[in-house]
Tab-separated table of C-alpha atoms in Angstrom:
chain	number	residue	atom	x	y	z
A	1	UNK	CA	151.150	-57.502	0.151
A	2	UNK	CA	152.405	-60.736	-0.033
A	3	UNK	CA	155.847	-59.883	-1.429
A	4	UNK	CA	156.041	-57.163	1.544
A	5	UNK	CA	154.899	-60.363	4.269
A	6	UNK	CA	158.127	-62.263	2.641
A	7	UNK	CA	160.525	-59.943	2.966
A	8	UNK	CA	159.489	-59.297	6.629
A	9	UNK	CA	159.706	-63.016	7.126
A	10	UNK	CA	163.618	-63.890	5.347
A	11	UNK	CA	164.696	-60.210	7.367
A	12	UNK	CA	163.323	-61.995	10.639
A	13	UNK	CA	164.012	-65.123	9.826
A	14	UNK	CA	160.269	-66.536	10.546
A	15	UNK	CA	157.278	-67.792	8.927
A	16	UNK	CA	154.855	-65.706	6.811
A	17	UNK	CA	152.172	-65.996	9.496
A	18	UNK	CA	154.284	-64.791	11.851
A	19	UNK	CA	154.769	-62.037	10.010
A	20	UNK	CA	151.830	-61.687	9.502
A	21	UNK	CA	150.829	-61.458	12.973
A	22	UNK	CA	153.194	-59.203	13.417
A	23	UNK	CA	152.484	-56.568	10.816
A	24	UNK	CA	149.192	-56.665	12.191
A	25	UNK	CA	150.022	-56.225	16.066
A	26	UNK	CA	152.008	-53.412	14.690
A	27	UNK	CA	149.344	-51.720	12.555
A	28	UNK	CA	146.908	-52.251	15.987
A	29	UNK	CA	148.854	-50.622	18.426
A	30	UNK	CA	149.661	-47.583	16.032
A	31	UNK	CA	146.790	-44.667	16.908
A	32	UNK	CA	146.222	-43.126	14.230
A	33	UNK	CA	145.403	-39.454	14.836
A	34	UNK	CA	141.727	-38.256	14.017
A	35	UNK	CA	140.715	-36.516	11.007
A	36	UNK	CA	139.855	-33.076	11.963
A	37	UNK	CA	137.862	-32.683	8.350
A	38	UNK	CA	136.282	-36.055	9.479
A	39	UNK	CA	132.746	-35.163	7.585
A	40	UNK	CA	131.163	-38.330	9.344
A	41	UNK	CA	132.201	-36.679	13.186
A	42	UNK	CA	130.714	-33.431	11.409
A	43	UNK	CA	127.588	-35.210	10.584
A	44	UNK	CA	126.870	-36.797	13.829
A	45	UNK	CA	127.732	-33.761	15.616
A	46	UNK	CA	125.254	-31.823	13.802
A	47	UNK	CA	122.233	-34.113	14.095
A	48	UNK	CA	122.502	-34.246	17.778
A	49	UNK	CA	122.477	-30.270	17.923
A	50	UNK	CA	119.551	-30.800	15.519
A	51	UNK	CA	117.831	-33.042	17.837
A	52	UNK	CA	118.754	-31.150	20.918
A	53	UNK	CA	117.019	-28.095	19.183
A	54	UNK	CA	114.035	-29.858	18.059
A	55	UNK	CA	113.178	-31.511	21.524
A	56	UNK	CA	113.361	-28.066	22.620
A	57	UNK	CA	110.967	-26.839	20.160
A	58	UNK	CA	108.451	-29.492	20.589
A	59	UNK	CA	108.098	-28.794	24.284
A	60	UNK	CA	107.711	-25.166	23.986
A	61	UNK	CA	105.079	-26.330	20.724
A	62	UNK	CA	103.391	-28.802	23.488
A	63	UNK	CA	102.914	-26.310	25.957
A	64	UNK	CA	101.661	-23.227	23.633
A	65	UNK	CA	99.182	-25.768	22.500
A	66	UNK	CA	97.809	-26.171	26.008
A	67	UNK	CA	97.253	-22.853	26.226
A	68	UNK	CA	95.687	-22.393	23.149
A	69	UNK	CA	93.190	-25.214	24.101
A	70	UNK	CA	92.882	-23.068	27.545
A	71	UNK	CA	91.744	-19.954	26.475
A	72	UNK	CA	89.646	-21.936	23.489
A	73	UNK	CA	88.090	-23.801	26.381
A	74	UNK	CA	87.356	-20.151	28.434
A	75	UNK	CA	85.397	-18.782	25.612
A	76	UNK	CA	88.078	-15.377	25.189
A	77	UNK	CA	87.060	-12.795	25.457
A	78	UNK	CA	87.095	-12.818	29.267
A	79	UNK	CA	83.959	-13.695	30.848
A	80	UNK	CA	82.714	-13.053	34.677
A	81	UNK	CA	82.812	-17.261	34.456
A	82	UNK	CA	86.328	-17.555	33.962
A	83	UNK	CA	87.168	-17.028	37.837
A	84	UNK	CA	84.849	-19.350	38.323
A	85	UNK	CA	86.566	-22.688	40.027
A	86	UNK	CA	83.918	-24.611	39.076
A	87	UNK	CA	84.266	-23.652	35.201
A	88	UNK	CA	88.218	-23.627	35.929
A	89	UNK	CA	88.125	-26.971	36.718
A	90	UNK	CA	85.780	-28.380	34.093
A	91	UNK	CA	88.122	-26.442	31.796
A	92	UNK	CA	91.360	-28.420	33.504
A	93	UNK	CA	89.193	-31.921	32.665
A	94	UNK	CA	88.487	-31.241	29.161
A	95	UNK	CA	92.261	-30.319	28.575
A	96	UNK	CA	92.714	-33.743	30.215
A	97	UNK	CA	90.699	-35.546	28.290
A	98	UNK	CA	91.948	-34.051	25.124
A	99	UNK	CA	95.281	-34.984	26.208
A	100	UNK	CA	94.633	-38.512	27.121
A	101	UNK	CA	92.369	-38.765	23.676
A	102	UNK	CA	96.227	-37.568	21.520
A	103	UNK	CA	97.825	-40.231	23.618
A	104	UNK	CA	95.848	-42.705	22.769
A	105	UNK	CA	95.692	-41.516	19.252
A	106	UNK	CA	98.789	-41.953	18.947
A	107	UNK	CA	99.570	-45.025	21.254
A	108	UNK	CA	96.759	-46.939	19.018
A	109	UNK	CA	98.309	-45.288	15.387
A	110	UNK	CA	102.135	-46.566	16.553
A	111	UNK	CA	100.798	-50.208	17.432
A	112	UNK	CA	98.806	-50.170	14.173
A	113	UNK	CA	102.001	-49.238	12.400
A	114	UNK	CA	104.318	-51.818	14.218
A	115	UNK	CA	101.752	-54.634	13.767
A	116	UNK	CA	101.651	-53.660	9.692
A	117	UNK	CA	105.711	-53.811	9.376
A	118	UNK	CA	105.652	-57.094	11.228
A	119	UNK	CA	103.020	-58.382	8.938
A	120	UNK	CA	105.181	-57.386	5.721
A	121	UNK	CA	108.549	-58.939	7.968
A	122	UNK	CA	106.388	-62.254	8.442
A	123	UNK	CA	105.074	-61.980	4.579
A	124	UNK	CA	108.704	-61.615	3.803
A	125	UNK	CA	109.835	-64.269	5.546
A	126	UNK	CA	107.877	-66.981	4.279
């Protein structure tokens, strides 16, 4: 490398940095075309179809679950009750509540989780 930066600088007459500086410009402005084999491209590529697919899956998951907890809640097989609005909507607040319960399940678990890692960080640190 640094017998290449001499001869560029006796051929231009100029100092090694310059040289330098101008091997460097030259390698910048060159685009270099992009690897169509380029496994790390591939990679990324294929976890965001992964992701994509699994967001989809976990929604239609979610809402089978719901209805699951719906008919659980309606006592299957089909009872007279089940038209009734005011068992309809005591059904609709349970599923609520359950709801809001997982949230907060999991609100409480992720807190519980961030609070141990920063204890380790702080352990770490000192």
């Amino acid at each position: 490398m640094v017998a290449a930066l001499q001869r560029e600088a006796r051929s231009a007459n100029i100092p090694i940095s310059q040289a330098a500086g101008r091997s460097l410009a030259k390698g910048l402005a060159r685009s270099l075309p992009a690897d169509p084999d380029d496994r790390l491209l591939q990679l990324d590529r294929a976890l965001r179809d992964h992701m994509r697919s699994t967001a989809r899956d976990v929604q239609i998951i979610q809402e089978l679950v719901i209805e699951v907890a719906r008919a659980f809640f309606m006592r299957l097989p089909d009872a007279i009750t089940d038209q009734d609005p005011v068992a309809r909507a005591a059904v609709d607040r349970r599923i609520e509540r359950l709801l809001d319960d997982t949230a907060a399940r999991l609100i409480s678990s992720a807190r519980s989780r961030r609070a141990a890692s920063e204890g380790v960080s702080a352990g770490a640190a000192e």
